[in-house]
Every structure is written in structure tokens, then in C-alpha cells.
């Protein structure tokens, strides 16, 4: 019977067939230990010369790392490890014999591995990260639908900036001048909420980030959620609900993956509790007490975020930032016109910022003023201003960076491992 590796637990004593790849082989005379991978899991198969025909044993001996194979055998419980199963090989066939797989056992540097990303994805670690990434996406879709958000896709070619002109990728667009790759679909889903009430987009966005950090990609996946009649407070609650749902989903569905990555599960469990909130002003004060020399009015750097969260078991919201360092669409704080009703969410354990959100300016005059003051091209934003001309409502939303969340949940140091094929300032291939 053909099975996937995780189903072997229900087949003890039965003869099953797996299709996959030879991850590793260790031989000791007439016994060969074959580590097989089938996409769903990893398992050890034991081939004994005495139990196999000469042809089959020759095939086992010939097989090399990363050859694709079909293997049959009897499922047995591992003699020592609880919950682990083995295959006692009865048949073995090579589909394609791999020659000199370039990622050998020895340690390779990150550049070598990144150049071979198309092959590196097969390693246990990368397998675990890919699956955690998928689980996070699943959790996001499920949570948002539960909260009555539907998915509405936003365009990637756009005529205008959403998050600051310095990180725009420009592309010639037929006779219409320049187009830009989207930095966020927010403005478009703001339009869609007047149709469907609550919605989100989820796809690649692009930022010409010149900095080389462990947290920035030039192409990353962002989920923007937007809700009509949601104020700043409701926005924070929704973000917290989402992030806690992601944690719970991963803890419930990615135990094997988190174990491979040696992620501290207890810390993740502890993060699923009410999040701390600081205003920007409180955060700056706290940072000064902790020894930072950040000045009021500056953005928090990586070190500041680390300092602020180092003793916190739960993520921290920093809300109500100076309007001078935040984008034009954020709503001004009615209690202090120098501040806006926004938040950044900083993850625990060095995860850094994972969300940026705000209540949006819904007043036509204030928004027009902001657009003009920032020197943005008025005609490009007329459609966006229309949303304040025809049935404006209080509304809020946020953007969550998928790879930042993958990095945090999986405990991966560098964001380049958190997307299948990373794009950074120095990498476009493979
Ligand atoms: P940062 O200050 O960390 O550069 P930002 O303030 O520019 O981020 P936002 O514009 O608020 O980020 O974007 C929303 C979310 O998108 C961020 O909270 C983060 O999770 C993610 N994000 C932003 N820029 C990048 C990037 N270059 N690579 C990966 N994720 C990013």
C-alpha cells in the first residue's frame, strides 16, 4: 500500500510503499541505513543484504544522496524511540540516480547555500520553515474569515506610493509613464471596505530597501487587513487576536517542525497571553531608563526594539507615534494633534516589528492637507480622496509581514531563510 511517512504509525507490521528521495545513506557491511524523505516527513529505512535479492541489494548499494526512489518495506516501531517508526526494506528502486549532490555534509557558508537555494530547500531545516510558513498563512486566512474579513486582491502595478518614495521600484509602463511595484495594498483595500465591510489582501509587496539587515527583503509577503467601523482600539484587539491565533495554530500543527528547529516552545506558549501596550512616549522613557540614547521623534531601531522586549514574555504594542515620522494616511490623535492613532507590534525574543497598523484619516480636508504637505501628486490620490467624499466611516487596518512572523515563530535568525526564494539588495538568483 502506498502511504506518506506520517501515516506509517497506523501501519505497524504492514508492508507499505513510499516514494521520495534518499536524504542520506549510512552503510555498515551488509546493512544499509537509508534516510528517506517524502515531502511529508523523514524516516529511516533499514536494508539488510540477507533479506534482499542480489538485484535489489545492488540498487541499494548504488543509490546516492538525493536520488529519487521507490521503497517498500514492513513498518516497525523504533526499538528505542517512542513515536518513531522504521521501514524494514523489502524492495527498493531508483527512479533517477543523482550524481555528486553539491550540498554535502560539510558546513557550507550562507552564500553557497543561497546560490543553491533550489536544492537547499530540501534540507530538514528548510523543510520545517516552509511548513511553518504555510501553517502561518493558513492560520491568518482562518482567523480573518472567522472575524468576517474576506480576501480582496490588490494590484501590484500601481501609479503611486503608499509607504514613502525612497523605497519604490520603478518600471516603464507602455505609454502611461512610470508604474511602481506595490509597497502595500492598503489604499486599495480601504476602497473595498465600503463594498464588503471587512477585507484583506495577502501577496507579495516590494520595497527597494538599501539596507542589509536580517529583517529586510526587497520582495516580501504582506497581509493587509482593513475594517470599516473599526477604531484604533478595535484594530489593536484584532491584531492581538490574529497573532495569538497564529501561535496556537503553529503549536498545534507544527510540533515536528518546531522540534527540528529547536524552537523554545515554552516561550511561544507564554506569548499567547494579553499583549503589553506602551505609548510611543512611554516607550521612549522606558528606553532611556534602559540606557538607550534614542531621541523623541526618532524611529525605533533594531537595538531599541530588542531592549524594550528583552524581558517581556508577550509581544509589545507601541501606539500613538509622532505624526512627523508616520505616513500621511494615519488619523491624528484627537487628544494630541502631534500624534497619530497607530501602532507597531514588536515580537518577543528579538523578533522585532511584525505589524504596522493605524486608524486611517477619514476627514477629507485633513487628508487633502496631508497629501499636499507631503508633496504627493494630487491627481494620483483623487480616487483615494473619493473614499472620504462618499460615505466615509471610521476605519482601521494593519499590515503584517509574513516573513517577519515566520522568522519569529520558527526562531530563524535571518529573514532570507523565511521565504522560498529571497530577494535582497544583493540577491536575485536563483
Ligand atoms: P521597518 O521599520 O522594520 O523597516 P516598516 O515600518 O517600514 O518596517 P510597515 O511599512 O509598517 O513597515 O510594513 C508593515 C509590516 O511589513 C512590518 O511590520 C513588517 O512586518 C513588514 N515589513 C516591512 N518592510 C519589510 C521588509 N523590507 N522586509 C520584510 N518585511 C517587511
XYZ file of C-alpha atoms and ligand atoms in Angstrom:
461
model
C 0.000 0.000 0.000
C 1.284 3.483 -0.881
C 1.458 5.800 2.127
C 3.028 9.064 3.214
C 5.551 8.828 6.048
C 3.291 10.259 8.797
C 0.718 7.512 8.046
C 3.248 4.776 8.864
C 2.253 4.939 12.536
C -1.062 3.289 11.627
C 0.614 0.560 9.570
C 2.877 -1.244 12.061
C 3.560 -4.792 10.797
C 2.232 -3.992 7.302
C 4.165 -3.756 4.058
C 3.977 -0.222 2.659
C 5.488 1.701 -0.251
C 6.969 5.184 -0.096
C 8.023 7.464 -2.943
C 10.616 10.091 -2.213
C 14.285 10.906 -2.064
C 17.315 9.418 -0.385
C 18.240 12.090 2.111
C 21.254 10.251 3.479
C 22.790 6.788 3.483
C 24.994 5.064 6.019
C 26.302 1.592 5.374
C 27.825 -0.880 7.701
C 28.771 -4.006 5.755
C 25.677 -5.996 4.900
C 23.288 -3.404 6.444
C 22.392 -0.062 4.948
C 20.554 2.719 6.789
C 18.626 4.829 4.320
C 17.113 8.105 5.416
C 14.097 8.701 3.204
C 12.168 11.894 2.683
C 8.767 12.005 1.002
C 7.796 15.658 1.435
C 5.525 14.846 4.372
C 8.253 13.609 6.695
C 11.536 11.807 7.223
C 12.036 8.144 8.110
C 14.851 5.650 8.449
C 14.713 2.505 6.323
C 16.941 -0.443 7.146
C 18.072 -2.605 4.249
C 19.721 -5.961 5.097
C 21.601 -7.783 2.352
C 20.439 -11.152 3.670
C 16.747 -10.255 3.211
C 17.044 -8.884 -0.328
C 17.657 -10.314 -3.796
C 21.023 -9.548 -5.376
C 19.438 -7.064 -7.791
C 17.684 -5.135 -5.042
C 20.781 -5.052 -2.825
C 22.822 -3.783 -5.804
C 20.286 -0.977 -6.233
C 20.623 -0.076 -2.519
C 24.408 -0.011 -2.841
C 24.273 2.141 -5.959
C 21.867 4.753 -4.540
C 23.384 8.159 -3.834
C 22.268 11.128 -1.757
C 19.243 12.849 -3.369
C 18.469 10.021 -5.777
C 14.706 9.717 -6.200
C 13.459 6.314 -5.090
C 10.506 3.977 -4.577
C 10.922 1.891 -1.482
C 8.780 -0.827 0.127
C 9.113 -2.449 3.491
C 7.497 -3.558 6.700
C 6.723 -0.849 9.241
C 8.275 -1.384 12.667
C 8.387 0.654 15.856
C 11.822 2.124 16.564
C 13.455 -0.145 19.165
C 14.289 2.792 21.481
C 12.450 5.960 20.473
C 8.780 6.332 21.345
C 6.587 7.518 18.452
C 9.315 6.855 15.856
C 8.875 4.250 13.107
C 11.248 2.488 10.734
C 10.935 0.615 7.486
C 12.496 -2.847 7.082
C 13.201 -2.812 3.387
C 11.738 -5.498 1.102
C 12.050 -3.676 -2.220
C 13.999 -0.673 -3.495
C 14.128 1.022 -6.860
C 15.973 4.115 -8.043
C 13.887 6.452 -10.213
C 16.798 8.761 -11.029
C 20.332 8.388 -9.791
C 21.715 11.711 -8.549
C 25.366 12.456 -9.266
C 27.553 14.443 -6.849
C 24.878 16.360 -4.971
C 26.567 19.702 -4.297
C 25.329 20.194 -0.732
C 27.473 17.633 1.009
C 27.604 17.037 4.722
C 30.332 19.560 5.485
C 29.400 23.053 6.594
C 28.740 25.417 3.719
C 28.706 29.195 4.051
C 25.450 31.140 3.615
C 26.406 32.412 0.142
C 26.996 28.894 -1.142
C 23.716 27.722 0.344
C 21.840 30.704 -1.056
C 23.345 30.089 -4.526
C 21.963 26.567 -4.208
C 18.677 27.633 -2.672
C 16.774 25.467 -5.202
C 18.443 22.425 -3.617
C 18.905 23.737 -0.080
C 15.103 23.837 0.305
C 15.266 20.034 0.666
C 17.157 20.135 3.958
C 15.336 19.314 7.163
C 15.586 22.876 8.474
C 14.284 24.456 5.306
C 11.532 21.845 5.072
C 10.450 22.776 8.605
C 10.496 26.510 7.825
C 8.472 26.066 4.608
C 5.826 24.141 6.511
C 5.665 26.678 9.328
C 5.259 29.420 6.730
C 2.327 27.516 5.246
C 0.789 26.992 8.697
C 1.016 30.720 9.439
C -0.739 31.555 6.161
C -3.458 29.014 6.943
C -3.928 30.486 10.428
C -4.190 34.016 9.015
C -6.861 33.077 6.458
C -8.835 31.102 9.073
C -8.726 33.804 11.767
C -9.754 36.578 9.390
C -12.673 34.645 7.969
C -13.792 33.855 11.495
C -13.782 37.621 12.118
C -15.822 38.193 8.907
C -12.999 39.543 6.741
C -12.969 38.326 3.131
C -9.991 38.327 0.804
C -9.900 41.059 -1.841
C -6.804 41.181 -4.030
C -4.982 44.451 -4.635
C -2.868 45.273 -7.712
C 0.913 45.009 -7.874
C 1.447 47.655 -10.584
C 0.493 50.967 -9.022
C 0.752 54.603 -10.078
C 1.533 55.963 -6.601
C 3.407 55.388 -3.366
C 1.908 54.133 -0.131
C 4.921 53.953 2.185
C 7.416 56.602 1.108
C 9.012 57.308 -2.236
C 12.531 56.238 -1.279
C 11.767 52.523 -1.419
C 9.815 52.425 -4.688
C 10.704 50.158 -7.589
C 10.001 51.997 -10.847
C 9.059 50.282 -14.124
C 8.313 51.806 -17.546
C 4.638 51.199 -18.289
C 3.777 51.453 -22.005
C 2.514 54.934 -22.942
C 1.333 55.691 -19.416
C 4.659 56.730 -17.941
C 6.103 55.020 -14.895
C 4.467 52.378 -12.767
C 5.653 51.321 -9.334
C 5.623 47.915 -7.714
C 3.201 47.946 -4.803
C 4.639 48.575 -1.329
C 1.322 47.628 0.284
C -2.215 47.115 -0.960
C -3.669 49.153 1.883
C -5.095 52.047 -0.135
C -6.963 49.625 -2.395
C -8.494 47.557 0.372
C -9.538 50.824 2.031
C -11.663 51.276 -1.105
C -13.032 47.748 -0.901
C -14.298 48.020 2.693
C -17.085 50.337 1.514
C -18.276 47.363 -0.518
C -17.595 44.365 1.726
C -17.065 45.893 5.188
C -14.016 43.920 6.255
C -11.358 42.590 3.918
C -7.722 41.699 3.474
C -5.166 41.143 0.763
C -2.216 38.802 1.016
C 0.562 38.759 -1.507
C 3.998 39.985 -2.498
C 4.953 43.621 -1.962
C 8.166 45.343 -2.945
C 10.476 47.778 -1.236
C 13.788 48.971 -2.577
C 15.372 48.622 0.862
C 19.012 49.590 0.536
C 19.927 48.344 3.998
C 21.367 44.909 4.554
C 19.665 43.676 7.706
C 18.470 40.307 8.915
C 14.893 41.614 8.760
C 14.543 43.237 5.363
C 13.781 41.734 1.986
C 13.089 43.660 -1.214
C 10.190 41.340 -2.038
C 8.134 40.067 0.877
C 4.620 38.874 1.560
C 2.308 41.151 3.375
C -1.217 40.680 4.617
C -3.104 43.974 4.874
C -6.413 43.830 6.757
C -8.893 46.689 6.843
C -12.205 47.044 8.669
C -14.995 49.624 8.328
C -16.304 50.979 11.642
C -13.213 49.711 13.444
C -11.437 52.260 15.604
C -7.881 52.198 16.939
C -8.885 50.081 19.933
C -10.711 47.500 17.792
C -7.690 47.443 15.489
C -5.326 46.529 18.336
C -7.697 43.814 19.550
C -7.883 42.338 16.060
C -4.093 42.307 15.689
C -3.638 40.650 19.061
C -6.333 38.084 18.250
C -4.638 37.270 14.960
C -1.129 36.886 16.361
C -2.335 34.722 19.231
C -4.304 32.561 16.774
C -1.119 32.116 14.702
C 0.832 30.989 17.770
C -1.845 28.492 18.776
C -2.202 27.114 15.261
C 1.548 26.564 14.929
C 1.856 24.973 18.355
C -0.975 22.598 17.487
C 0.108 21.743 13.941
C 3.878 22.159 13.695
C 5.287 20.174 16.597
C 7.713 18.160 14.448
C 8.845 21.261 12.561
C 9.405 23.316 15.716
C 11.358 20.406 17.221
C 13.654 20.215 14.162
C 14.320 23.934 14.542
C 14.869 23.521 18.302
C 12.409 26.323 18.908
C 11.670 27.017 22.578
C 8.008 26.001 22.714
C 7.502 27.277 26.259
C 8.371 30.796 25.160
C 5.854 30.580 22.330
C 3.189 29.311 24.717
C 3.870 32.205 27.088
C 3.497 34.700 24.242
C -0.150 33.607 23.890
C -1.360 35.936 26.679
C -2.588 39.571 26.721
C -0.029 41.788 24.977
C 1.657 44.726 26.705
C 0.893 48.247 25.473
C 3.134 51.317 25.647
C 2.512 54.641 24.062
C 5.440 55.852 21.962
C 6.116 58.433 24.686
C 6.224 55.724 27.368
C 8.425 53.537 25.193
C 10.976 56.335 24.738
C 11.022 56.947 28.502
C 11.472 53.246 29.168
C 14.265 53.044 26.598
C 16.099 55.924 28.271
C 15.845 54.078 31.603
C 17.311 51.023 29.877
C 20.265 53.053 28.594
C 19.245 53.866 25.005
C 20.116 57.314 23.615
C 17.118 57.408 21.243
C 15.589 60.878 20.894
C 11.869 61.661 20.945
C 10.738 61.787 17.336
C 13.067 59.047 16.098
C 12.017 55.647 14.809
C 12.968 52.682 16.978
C 15.979 50.778 15.672
C 16.569 47.071 15.947
C 18.541 47.524 19.171
C 15.795 49.614 20.759
C 13.168 47.017 19.885
C 15.367 44.311 21.397
C 15.972 46.321 24.542
C 12.296 47.040 25.053
C 11.161 43.434 24.623
C 14.065 41.562 26.195
C 12.290 40.796 29.462
C 8.798 40.544 28.027
C 7.095 37.184 27.587
C 4.462 38.737 25.311
C 4.687 40.987 22.225
C 4.512 44.731 22.875
C 2.343 47.303 21.114
C 3.839 50.750 20.755
C 0.998 53.125 19.952
C 0.429 56.799 19.199
C 3.613 57.868 17.419
C 4.611 61.402 16.389
C 2.839 62.183 13.133
C 6.064 63.620 11.693
C 7.567 60.132 11.238
C 4.470 58.301 10.067
C 2.679 58.131 6.676
C 0.034 60.609 5.534
C -2.971 58.304 5.847
C -2.820 57.844 9.634
C -5.536 59.517 11.710
C -4.494 62.241 14.035
C -4.970 61.580 17.759
C -7.935 63.741 18.902
C -6.185 64.257 22.266
C -2.882 65.393 20.777
C -2.674 66.636 17.157
C 1.071 65.925 17.043
C 0.423 62.197 17.410
C -1.377 59.620 15.263
C -3.609 56.691 16.223
C -1.245 53.985 15.094
C 0.728 51.044 16.431
C 3.751 48.894 15.749
C 3.732 45.419 17.242
C 7.118 44.171 18.430
C 7.556 40.425 18.823
C 9.393 38.730 21.695
C 12.853 37.119 21.621
C 14.368 39.550 19.122
C 11.564 39.032 16.581
C 11.359 42.805 16.031
C 8.483 44.646 14.387
C 5.968 42.294 12.796
C 2.964 44.621 12.331
C 2.354 48.254 11.486
C -1.211 49.490 11.811
C -3.378 52.565 12.290
C -6.790 54.115 12.278
C -6.986 55.943 8.938
C -7.660 59.637 8.469
C -11.286 59.767 7.345
C -11.696 63.552 7.180
C -11.484 64.889 3.630
C -9.896 68.251 4.494
C -7.273 66.873 6.875
C -6.296 64.147 4.427
C -6.062 66.581 1.484
C -3.824 68.805 3.583
C -1.539 65.903 4.473
C -1.297 64.756 0.845
C -0.409 68.282 -0.273
C 2.040 68.823 2.596
C 3.949 65.673 1.677
C 4.290 66.929 -1.906
C 2.406 63.913 -3.253
C 0.843 64.285 -6.673
C -2.718 65.422 -6.004
C -4.323 63.860 -9.087
C -2.933 60.413 -8.273
C -4.752 60.470 -4.949
C -8.120 61.766 -6.128
C -9.618 58.297 -6.140
C -8.347 57.779 -2.571
C -9.869 61.097 -1.536
C -13.168 59.992 -3.122
C -13.390 57.457 -0.292
C -13.674 60.477 2.054
C -16.189 62.217 -0.250
C -18.695 59.398 -0.488
C -19.702 57.695 2.732
C -16.511 57.983 4.783
C -16.553 55.963 8.000
C -14.095 55.480 10.845
C -11.862 52.632 9.732
C -8.604 50.976 10.662
C -6.236 48.342 9.471
C -2.761 46.928 9.625
C -0.077 45.151 7.633
C 1.692 42.072 8.892
C 4.912 40.925 7.241
C 4.722 37.173 6.678
C 8.467 36.537 6.710
C 8.896 38.534 9.935
C 6.315 36.271 11.562
C 7.927 33.133 10.121
C 11.280 34.339 11.437
C 9.873 34.863 14.915
C 7.741 31.701 15.199
C 10.445 29.462 13.742
C 13.233 31.150 15.688
C 15.251 31.709 12.496
C 17.957 34.319 12.695
C 17.950 35.591 9.125
C 14.845 36.518 7.142
C 16.386 35.172 3.919
C 15.544 31.641 5.138
C 11.906 32.578 5.734
C 10.830 32.857 2.076
C 11.448 30.151 -0.527
C 13.446 32.329 -2.932
C 14.630 35.507 -1.175
C 15.176 38.795 -2.955
C 17.515 41.203 -1.213
C 19.693 44.090 -2.323
C 22.452 41.605 -3.203
C 20.434 38.616 -4.384
C 18.229 37.990 -7.389
C 19.159 34.351 -8.141
C 18.086 31.567 -8.209
P 10.731 48.536 9.329
O 10.677 49.783 10.192
O 11.036 47.300 10.102
O 11.562 48.686 8.098
P 8.224 49.470 8.278
O 7.849 50.360 9.398
O 8.739 50.039 7.012
O 9.237 48.312 8.792
P 5.493 48.912 7.523
O 5.534 49.818 6.372
O 4.694 49.283 8.708
O 6.985 48.517 7.959
O 5.064 47.465 6.978
C 4.253 46.564 7.688
C 4.991 45.288 8.023
O 5.641 44.738 6.882
C 6.121 45.457 9.019
O 5.648 45.479 10.331
C 6.943 44.231 8.747
O 6.352 43.089 9.339
C 6.835 44.075 7.266
N 7.977 44.640 6.530
C 8.190 45.946 6.241
N 9.294 46.103 5.491
C 9.781 44.862 5.282
C 10.906 44.347 4.542
N 11.693 45.143 3.860
N 11.111 43.011 4.549
C 10.284 42.188 5.218
N 9.203 42.601 5.911
C 8.957 43.917 5.949
